[in-house]
Each structure stands twice: as C-alpha cells, then as structure tokens.
Amino acid sequence: MTVTALAWTITLAQVLLGIAMCCAAWRVAVGPRAQDRILGLDTLYVNAMLLLITFGIQTGRTLYFESALIVSLLGFVGTVACAKFLMRGEVIE
C-alpha cells in the first residue's frame, strides 16, 4: 500500500510540475516585461530541477540527481547574469 501510494504521489507531482513548467514557459514567451521573462525562466529552471529529482526518486538512479544539480547551478548563474544585465546593462564589469 505504501509503495503504491508513493508511486501515485510521484506521478501526480510529475504531472503538476509539467503543468507548472508550461505556465512558466508561457510567462517566458508572453511576459510583458523583461523582468517577468527572467522570473519565468527562473521558475522554469526550478521546476525542471524538481522534475529531475522526482524521476530520480522514481527510478532510483543517481544520474537524475546529478543532472538536477547541474540544472540548478546553471539556472542560478543564468538568472543572476540576466538580472545583472537588466540592472546595469553589462554582465562583467
């Protein structure tokens, strides 16, 4: 019973994360301002990282956890670079 409940919960989480990724992608594509698009991109990265973690829990493979770590690091650096570019007009001073 517990294993079945965990499997259904992970599947439900994956579906909800997929919906959240669609909403974030919509925000990136349609966002009225550049700040909205950067926020949508950051949300997309976080949702992708969480989706990879749920795949890792579901399959028990460590490859997904390492991929989630890389996606989170690149997402953070990308978001900071885009935010800095919007604030100052340049990324590297």
One Martini backbone bead per residue (centre of mass of N, CA, C, O) as a GRO file, in nm:
protein
   93
    1MET     BB    1   0.057   0.061  -0.022
    2THR     BB    2   0.298   0.262   0.009
    3VAL     BB    3   0.424   0.223  -0.273
    4THR     BB    4   0.173   0.307  -0.430
    5ALA     BB    5   0.145   0.590  -0.310
    6LEU     BB    6   0.423   0.690  -0.403
    7ALA     BB    7   0.381   0.652  -0.706
    8TRP     BB    8   0.134   0.841  -0.730
    9THR     BB    9   0.267   1.093  -0.613
   10ILE     BB   10   0.492   1.120  -0.822
   11THR     BB   11   0.310   1.139  -1.068
   12LEU     BB   12   0.155   1.389  -0.976
   13ALA     BB   13   0.405   1.572  -0.952
   14GLN     BB   14   0.484   1.555  -1.251
   15VAL     BB   15   0.230   1.680  -1.366
   16LEU     BB   16   0.242   1.949  -1.207
   17LEU     BB   17   0.523   2.030  -1.312
   18GLY     BB   18   0.441   2.039  -1.608
   19ILE     BB   19   0.234   2.265  -1.575
   20ALA     BB   20   0.432   2.470  -1.455
   21MET     BB   21   0.617   2.476  -1.704
   22CYS     BB   22   0.405   2.587  -1.898
   23CYS     BB   23   0.357   2.852  -1.745
   24ALA     BB   24   0.652   2.950  -1.757
   25ALA     BB   25   0.675   2.948  -2.066
   26TRP     BB   26   0.455   3.156  -2.108
   27ARG     BB   27   0.600   3.384  -1.953
   28VAL     BB   28   0.848   3.392  -2.137
   29ALA     BB   29   0.690   3.451  -2.408
   30VAL     BB   30   0.469   3.691  -2.289
   31GLY     BB   31   0.596   3.873  -2.115
   32PRO     BB   32   0.583   4.213  -2.079
   33ARG     BB   33   0.854   4.191  -1.930
   34ALA     BB   34   1.176   4.114  -1.858
   35GLN     BB   35   1.132   4.034  -1.562
   36ASP     BB   36   0.917   3.818  -1.619
   37ARG     BB   37   1.100   3.636  -1.793
   38ILE     BB   38   1.312   3.576  -1.576
   39LEU     BB   39   1.118   3.454  -1.371
   40GLY     BB   40   1.017   3.228  -1.561
   41LEU     BB   41   1.299   3.100  -1.602
   42ASP     BB   42   1.350   3.032  -1.306
   43THR     BB   43   1.100   2.852  -1.273
   44LEU     BB   44   1.180   2.650  -1.491
   45TYR     BB   45   1.436   2.548  -1.352
   46VAL     BB   46   1.309   2.449  -1.089
   47ASN     BB   47   1.108   2.249  -1.219
   48ALA     BB   48   1.322   2.077  -1.362
   49MET     BB   49   1.469   1.991  -1.108
   50LEU     BB   50   1.222   1.853  -0.970
   51LEU     BB   51   1.167   1.651  -1.196
   52LEU     BB   52   1.439   1.504  -1.173
   53ILE     BB   53   1.400   1.414  -0.881
   54THR     BB   54   1.148   1.240  -0.933
   55PHE     BB   55   1.291   1.049  -1.126
   56GLY     BB   56   1.503   0.953  -0.917
   57ILE     BB   57   1.299   0.832  -0.717
   58GLN     BB   58   1.156   0.637  -0.915
   59THR     BB   59   1.435   0.486  -1.022
   60GLY     BB   60   1.717   0.515  -0.843
   61ARG     BB   61   1.896   0.716  -0.997
   62THR     BB   62   2.179   0.937  -0.991
   63LEU     BB   63   2.168   1.100  -1.257
   64TYR     BB   64   1.932   1.294  -1.183
   65PHE     BB   65   2.071   1.442  -0.948
   66GLU     BB   66   2.307   1.556  -1.111
   67SER     BB   67   2.133   1.706  -1.316
   68ALA     BB   68   1.991   1.888  -1.108
   69LEU     BB   69   2.246   2.034  -1.017
   70ILE     BB   70   2.322   2.157  -1.291
   71VAL     BB   71   2.058   2.308  -1.346
   72SER     BB   72   2.069   2.487  -1.091
   73LEU     BB   73   2.337   2.629  -1.147
   74LEU     BB   74   2.272   2.743  -1.429
   75GLY     BB   75   2.016   2.894  -1.345
   76PHE     BB   76   2.142   3.086  -1.144
   77VAL     BB   77   2.351   3.217  -1.329
   78GLY     BB   78   2.149   3.314  -1.545
   79THR     BB   79   1.975   3.492  -1.362
   80VAL     BB   80   2.198   3.680  -1.261
   81ALA     BB   81   2.292   3.779  -1.538
   82CYS     BB   82   2.021   3.898  -1.633
   83ALA     BB   83   1.977   4.091  -1.393
   84LYS     BB   84   2.241   4.249  -1.430
   85PHE     BB   85   2.181   4.345  -1.716
   86LEU     BB   86   1.923   4.506  -1.644
   87MET     BB   87   2.056   4.700  -1.431
   88ARG     BB   88   2.356   4.774  -1.598
   89GLY     BB   89   2.413   4.649  -1.908
   90GLU     BB   90   2.612   4.435  -1.768
   91VAL     BB   91   2.794   4.152  -1.656
   92ILE     BB   92   3.093   4.249  -1.686
   93GLU     BB   93   3.316   4.481  -1.518
   0.00000   0.00000   0.00000
